[in-house]
Short mmCIF file of C-alpha atoms in Angstrom, two decimals:
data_model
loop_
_atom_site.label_atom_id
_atom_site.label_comp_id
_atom_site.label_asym_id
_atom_site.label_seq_id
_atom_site.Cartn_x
_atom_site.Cartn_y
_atom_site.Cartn_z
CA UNK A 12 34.20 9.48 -17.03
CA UNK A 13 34.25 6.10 -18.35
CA UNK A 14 31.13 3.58 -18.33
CA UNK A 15 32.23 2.06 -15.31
CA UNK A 16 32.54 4.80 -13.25
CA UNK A 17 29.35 6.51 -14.50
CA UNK A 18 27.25 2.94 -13.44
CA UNK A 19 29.65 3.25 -10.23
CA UNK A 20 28.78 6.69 -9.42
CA UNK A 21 25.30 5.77 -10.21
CA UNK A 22 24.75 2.99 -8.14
CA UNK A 23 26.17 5.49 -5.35
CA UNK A 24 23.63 7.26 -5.83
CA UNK A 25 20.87 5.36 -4.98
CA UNK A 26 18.32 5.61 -1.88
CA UNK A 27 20.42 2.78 0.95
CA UNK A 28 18.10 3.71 3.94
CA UNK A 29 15.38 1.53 4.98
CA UNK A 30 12.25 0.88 2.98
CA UNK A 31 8.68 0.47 4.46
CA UNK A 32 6.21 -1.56 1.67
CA UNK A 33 2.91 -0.03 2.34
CA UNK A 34 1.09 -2.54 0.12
CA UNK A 35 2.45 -5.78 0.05
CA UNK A 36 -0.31 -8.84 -0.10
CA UNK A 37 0.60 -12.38 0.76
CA UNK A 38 -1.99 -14.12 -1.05
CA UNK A 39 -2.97 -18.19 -0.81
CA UNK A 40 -1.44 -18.24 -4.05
CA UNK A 41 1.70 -17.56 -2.55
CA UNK A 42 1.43 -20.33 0.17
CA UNK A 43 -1.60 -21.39 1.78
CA UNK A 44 -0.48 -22.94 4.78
CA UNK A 45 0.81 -26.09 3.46
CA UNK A 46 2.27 -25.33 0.01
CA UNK A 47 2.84 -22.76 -2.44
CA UNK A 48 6.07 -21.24 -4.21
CA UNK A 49 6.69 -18.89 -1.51
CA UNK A 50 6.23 -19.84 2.21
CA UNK A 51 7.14 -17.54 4.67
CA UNK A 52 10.75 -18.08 4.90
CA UNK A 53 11.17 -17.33 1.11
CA UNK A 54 9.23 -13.85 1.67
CA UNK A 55 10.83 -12.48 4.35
CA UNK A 56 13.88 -13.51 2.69
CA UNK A 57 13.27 -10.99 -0.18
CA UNK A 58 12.03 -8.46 2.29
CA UNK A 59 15.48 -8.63 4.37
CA UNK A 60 17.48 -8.78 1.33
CA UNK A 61 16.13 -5.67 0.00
CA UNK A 62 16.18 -3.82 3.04
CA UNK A 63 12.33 -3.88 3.50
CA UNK A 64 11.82 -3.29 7.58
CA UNK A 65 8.16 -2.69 7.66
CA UNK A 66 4.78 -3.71 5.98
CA UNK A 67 1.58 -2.85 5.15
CA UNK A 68 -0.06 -6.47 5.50
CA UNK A 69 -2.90 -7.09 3.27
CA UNK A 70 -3.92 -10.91 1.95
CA UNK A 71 -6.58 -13.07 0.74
CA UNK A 72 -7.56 -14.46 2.91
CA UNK A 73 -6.52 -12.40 5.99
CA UNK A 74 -4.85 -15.44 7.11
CA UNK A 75 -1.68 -14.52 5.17
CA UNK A 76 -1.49 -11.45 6.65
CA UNK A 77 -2.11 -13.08 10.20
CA UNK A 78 0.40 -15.65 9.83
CA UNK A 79 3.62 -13.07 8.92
CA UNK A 80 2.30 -11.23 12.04
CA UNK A 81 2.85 -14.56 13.85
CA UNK A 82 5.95 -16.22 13.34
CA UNK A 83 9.03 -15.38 15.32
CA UNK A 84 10.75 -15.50 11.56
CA UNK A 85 9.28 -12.02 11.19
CA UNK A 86 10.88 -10.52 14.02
CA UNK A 87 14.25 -12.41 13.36
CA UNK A 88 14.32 -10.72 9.94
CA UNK A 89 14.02 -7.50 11.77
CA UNK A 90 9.99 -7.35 9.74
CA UNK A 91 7.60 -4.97 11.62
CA UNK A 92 3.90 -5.63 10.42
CA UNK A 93 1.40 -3.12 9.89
CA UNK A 94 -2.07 -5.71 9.85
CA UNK A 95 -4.66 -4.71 7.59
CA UNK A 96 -8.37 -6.50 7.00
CA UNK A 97 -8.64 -7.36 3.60
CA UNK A 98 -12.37 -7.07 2.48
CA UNK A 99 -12.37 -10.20 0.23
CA UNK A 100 -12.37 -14.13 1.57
CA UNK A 101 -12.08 -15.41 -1.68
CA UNK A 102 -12.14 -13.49 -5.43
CA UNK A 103 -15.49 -13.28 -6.00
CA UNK A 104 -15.83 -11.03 -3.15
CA UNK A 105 -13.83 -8.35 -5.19
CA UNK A 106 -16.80 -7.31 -7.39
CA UNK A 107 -19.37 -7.64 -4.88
CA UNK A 108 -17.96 -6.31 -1.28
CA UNK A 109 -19.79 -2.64 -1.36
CA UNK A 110 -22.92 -4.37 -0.92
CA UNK A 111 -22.61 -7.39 0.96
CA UNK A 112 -23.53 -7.41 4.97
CA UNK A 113 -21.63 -10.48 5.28
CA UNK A 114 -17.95 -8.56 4.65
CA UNK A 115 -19.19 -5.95 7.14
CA UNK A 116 -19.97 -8.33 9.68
CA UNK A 117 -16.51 -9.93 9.02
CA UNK A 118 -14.73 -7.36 9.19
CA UNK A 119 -16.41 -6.07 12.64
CA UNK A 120 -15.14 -10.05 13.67
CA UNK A 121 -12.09 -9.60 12.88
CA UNK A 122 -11.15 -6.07 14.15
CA UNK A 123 -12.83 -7.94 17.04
CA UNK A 124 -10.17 -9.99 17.32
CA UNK A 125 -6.79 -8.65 16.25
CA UNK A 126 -3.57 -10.02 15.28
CA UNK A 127 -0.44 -11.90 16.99
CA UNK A 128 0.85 -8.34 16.12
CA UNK A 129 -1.53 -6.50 18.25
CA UNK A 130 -4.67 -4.83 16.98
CA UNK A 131 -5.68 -4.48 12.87
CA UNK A 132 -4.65 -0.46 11.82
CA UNK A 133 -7.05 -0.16 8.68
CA UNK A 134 -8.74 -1.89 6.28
CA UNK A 135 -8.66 -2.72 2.79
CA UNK A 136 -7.05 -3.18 0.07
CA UNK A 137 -10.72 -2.69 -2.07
CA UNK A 138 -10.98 -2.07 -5.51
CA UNK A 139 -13.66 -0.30 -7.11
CA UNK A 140 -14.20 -1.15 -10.79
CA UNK A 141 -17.55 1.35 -10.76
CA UNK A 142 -16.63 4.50 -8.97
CA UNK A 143 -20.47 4.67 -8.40
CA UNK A 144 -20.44 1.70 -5.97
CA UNK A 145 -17.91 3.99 -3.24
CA UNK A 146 -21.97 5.03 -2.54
CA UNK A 147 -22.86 0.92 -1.60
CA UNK A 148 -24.03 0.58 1.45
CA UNK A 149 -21.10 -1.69 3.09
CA UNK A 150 -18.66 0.85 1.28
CA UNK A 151 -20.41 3.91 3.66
CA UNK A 152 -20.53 1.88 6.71
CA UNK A 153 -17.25 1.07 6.31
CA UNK A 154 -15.79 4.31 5.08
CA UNK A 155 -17.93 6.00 8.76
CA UNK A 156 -16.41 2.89 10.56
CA UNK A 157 -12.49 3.51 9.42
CA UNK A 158 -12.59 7.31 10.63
CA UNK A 159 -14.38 6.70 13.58
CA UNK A 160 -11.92 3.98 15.21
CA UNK A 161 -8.77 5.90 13.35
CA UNK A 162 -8.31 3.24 11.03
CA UNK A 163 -6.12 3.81 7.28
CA UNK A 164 -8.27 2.59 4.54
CA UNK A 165 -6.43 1.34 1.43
CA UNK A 166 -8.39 1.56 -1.97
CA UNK A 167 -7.49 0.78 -5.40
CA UNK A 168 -10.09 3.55 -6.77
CA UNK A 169 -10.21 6.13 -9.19
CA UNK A 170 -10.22 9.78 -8.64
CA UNK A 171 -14.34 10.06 -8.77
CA UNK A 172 -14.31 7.47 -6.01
CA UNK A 173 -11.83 9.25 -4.02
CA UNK A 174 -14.13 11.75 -3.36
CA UNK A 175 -17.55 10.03 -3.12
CA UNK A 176 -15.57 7.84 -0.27
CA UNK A 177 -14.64 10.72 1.00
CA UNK A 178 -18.01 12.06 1.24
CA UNK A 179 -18.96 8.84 3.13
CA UNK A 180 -17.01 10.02 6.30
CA UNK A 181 -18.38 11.95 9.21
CA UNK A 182 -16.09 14.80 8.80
CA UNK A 183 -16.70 14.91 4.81
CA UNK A 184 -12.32 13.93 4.21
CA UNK A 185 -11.01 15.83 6.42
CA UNK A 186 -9.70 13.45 9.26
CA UNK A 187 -10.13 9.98 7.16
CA UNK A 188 -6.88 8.51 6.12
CA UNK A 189 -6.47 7.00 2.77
CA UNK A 190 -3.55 5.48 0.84
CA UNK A 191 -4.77 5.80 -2.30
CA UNK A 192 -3.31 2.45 -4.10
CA UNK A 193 -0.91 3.93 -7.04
CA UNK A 194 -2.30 7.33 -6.63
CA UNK A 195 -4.99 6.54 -9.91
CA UNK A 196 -3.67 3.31 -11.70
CA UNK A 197 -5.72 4.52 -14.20
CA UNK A 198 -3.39 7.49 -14.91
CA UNK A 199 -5.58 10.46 -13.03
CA UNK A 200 -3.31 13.70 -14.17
CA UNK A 201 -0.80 14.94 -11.86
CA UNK A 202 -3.09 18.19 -11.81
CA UNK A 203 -5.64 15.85 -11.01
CA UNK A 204 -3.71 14.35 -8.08
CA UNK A 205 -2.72 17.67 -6.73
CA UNK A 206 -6.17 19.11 -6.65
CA UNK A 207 -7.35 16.19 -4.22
CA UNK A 208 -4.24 16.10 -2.39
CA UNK A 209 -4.94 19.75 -1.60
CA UNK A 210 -8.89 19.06 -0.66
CA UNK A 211 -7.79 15.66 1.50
CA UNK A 212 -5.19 15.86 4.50
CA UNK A 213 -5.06 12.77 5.29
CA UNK A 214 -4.85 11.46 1.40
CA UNK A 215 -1.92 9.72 0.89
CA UNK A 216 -0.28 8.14 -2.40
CA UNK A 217 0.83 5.21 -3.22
CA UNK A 218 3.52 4.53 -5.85
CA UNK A 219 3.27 1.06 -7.35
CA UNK A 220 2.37 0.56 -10.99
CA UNK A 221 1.47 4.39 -11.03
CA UNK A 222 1.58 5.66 -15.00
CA UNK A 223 4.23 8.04 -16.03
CA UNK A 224 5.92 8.18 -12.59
CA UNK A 225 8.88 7.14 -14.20
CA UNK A 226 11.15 8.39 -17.69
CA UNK A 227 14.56 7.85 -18.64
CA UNK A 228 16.74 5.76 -16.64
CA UNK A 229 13.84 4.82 -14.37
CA UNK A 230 14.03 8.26 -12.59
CA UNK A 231 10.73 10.36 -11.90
CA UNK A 232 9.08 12.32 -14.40
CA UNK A 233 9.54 16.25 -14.23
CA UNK A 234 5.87 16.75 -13.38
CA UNK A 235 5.55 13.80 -10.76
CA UNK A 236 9.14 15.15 -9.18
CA UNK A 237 7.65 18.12 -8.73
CA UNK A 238 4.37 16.86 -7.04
CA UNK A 239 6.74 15.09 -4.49
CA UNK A 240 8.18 17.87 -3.87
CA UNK A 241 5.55 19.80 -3.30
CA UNK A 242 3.79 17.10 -1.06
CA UNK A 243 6.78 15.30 0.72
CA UNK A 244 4.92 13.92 3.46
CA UNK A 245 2.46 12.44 1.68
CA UNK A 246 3.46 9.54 -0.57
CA UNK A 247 4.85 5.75 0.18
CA UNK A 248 6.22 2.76 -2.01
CA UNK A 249 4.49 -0.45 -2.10
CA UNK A 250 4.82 -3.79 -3.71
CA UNK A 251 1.67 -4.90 -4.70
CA UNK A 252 2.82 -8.71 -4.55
CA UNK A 253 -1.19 -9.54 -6.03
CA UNK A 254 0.29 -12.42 -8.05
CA UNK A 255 3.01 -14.64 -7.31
CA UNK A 256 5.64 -13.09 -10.61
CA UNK A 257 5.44 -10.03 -7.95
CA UNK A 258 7.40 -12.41 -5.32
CA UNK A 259 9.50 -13.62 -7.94
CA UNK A 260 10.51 -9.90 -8.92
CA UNK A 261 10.52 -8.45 -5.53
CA UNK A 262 13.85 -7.59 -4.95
CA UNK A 263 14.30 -5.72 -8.61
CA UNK A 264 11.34 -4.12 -7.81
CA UNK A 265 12.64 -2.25 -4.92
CA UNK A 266 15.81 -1.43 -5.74
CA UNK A 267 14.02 -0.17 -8.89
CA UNK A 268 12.27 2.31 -5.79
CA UNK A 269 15.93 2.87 -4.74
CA UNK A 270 16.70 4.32 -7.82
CA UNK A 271 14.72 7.36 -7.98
CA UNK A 272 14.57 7.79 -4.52
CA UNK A 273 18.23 8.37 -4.47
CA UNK A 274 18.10 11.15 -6.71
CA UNK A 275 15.73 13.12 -4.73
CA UNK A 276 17.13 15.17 -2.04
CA UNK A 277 17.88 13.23 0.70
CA UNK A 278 15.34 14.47 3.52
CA UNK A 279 12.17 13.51 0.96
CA UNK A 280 13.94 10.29 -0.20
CA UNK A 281 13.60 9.14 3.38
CA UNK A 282 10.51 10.37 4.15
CA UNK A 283 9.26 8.86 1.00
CA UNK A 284 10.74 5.33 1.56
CA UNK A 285 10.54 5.36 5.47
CA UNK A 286 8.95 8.45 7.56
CA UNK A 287 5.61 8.64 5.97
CA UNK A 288 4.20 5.21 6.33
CA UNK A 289 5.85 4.88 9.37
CA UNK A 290 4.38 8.04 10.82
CA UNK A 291 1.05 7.03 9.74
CA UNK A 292 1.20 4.11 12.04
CA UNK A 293 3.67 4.82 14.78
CA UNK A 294 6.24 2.42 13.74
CA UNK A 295 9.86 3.46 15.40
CA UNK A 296 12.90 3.35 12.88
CA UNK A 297 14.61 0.36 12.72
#
């Protein structure tokens, strides 16, 4: 088989179903109302294009999120959004949030008042740069808060924190639900993964910038294959648009998901691309 055909035959091969972004931000940065390099109809331009039907919304301010759940552009481009409060008004919120009544009360405001796309469905993204701090006293409230009104919490945390957050809920991780952003960007071993995965039922992974999920030819590494295997209802894909060369890239980026999804047998390919986020949230396939 000649190059051509073997690019052909791979390009075949690929994931073509569609793809639900279960951490996508759209960040001032990115347009804050009035300008930026990536208003709305450049976003859900990419999204379309890459065959992107549903998101996790998560932005700082919330007001990014709030306005894609808005416009009748979203529903044109055939969009579904998942709202999520972001803990952080501004970046100096990122470092302080575990602790600070103010984000508490803001975040009681705005599940208060809920979204042109009906009512918020979790909270976060957080990040926790001290896996100590998952034991601050907004970080409990809000961990009790999430399982008690059946909310997903998103946290960019390492595998310490996973359980100390855990801990924080009133059934001790056993009905909270948490996509854990890039299942350990620090690179938590697979084993590592697998143990909490096991201890958690409702702990979900995310994919983006995850270390060593990928080898040769941008296909899954033998150990993570075999962890997605093993758990096939319990990882998504996400962008992670934080900064604005995440836009720029966003189309590569998911067909880079397509990839590897399409060499995984097809009934986890689409329950890794589609079924599990959507399944988390109730959202019908498009």
């Amino acid at each position: 088989m000649g190059l051509i055909a073997l690019c052909a035959a791979a390009h075949a091969a690929d994931y073509t179903g569609p793809l639900f972004d279960a951490h996508l931000h759209y960040n001032e940065e990115a347009w804050d109302g009035r300008a930026g390099p990536h208003p709305p109809a450049d976003v859900l331009a990419r999204m379309k294009a890459s065959g992107v039907r549903a998101i996790v919304a998560n932005s700082r301010p919330n007001a990014g999120s709030l306005t894609l759940a808005g416009l009748p552009q979203t529903r044109e481009a055939g969009v579904t959004v998942v709202p999520f409060v972001r803990l952080y008004r501004n970046r100096a919120d990122y470092t302080g949030w575990f602790a600070d009544d103010t984000i508490y009360d803001m975040v009681q405001t705005e599940l208060g008042r809920g979204t042109p796309a009906g009512p918020y469905r979790g909270l976060g993204e957080f990040h926790l740069y001290d896996s100590a701090n998952a034991n601050g006293p907004v970080a409990k409230k809000l961990m009790a808060l999430a399982e008690q009104r059946d909310l997903v919490v998103l946290a960019h945390v390492d595998d310490t924190a996973i359980d100390l957050l855990m801990a924080n809920t009133p059934s001790k991780g056993q009905k909270a639900r948490l996509i854990w952003a890039h299942t350990g960007i620090g690179g938590t071993p697979v084993e590592r993964v697998d143990a909490l995965m096991a201890r958690y039922p409702g702990l979900v992974g995310e994919l983006s910038y995850r270390p060593g999920l990928v080898c040769d030819d941008n296909q899954l590494c033998p150990a993570w294959r075999a962890l997605l295997l093993k758990y096939p209802t319990r990882f998504v894909i996400g962008s992670d648009t934080w900064v604005n060369q995440r836009w720029q890239h966003y189309e590569s980026l998911m067909q880079g998901y397509r990839q590897w999804l399409g060499r995984l047998p097809a009934d986890v390919a689409r329950k890794v691309a589609w079924d599990n986020a959507a399944g988390l949230f109730g959202v019908a396939k498009p």
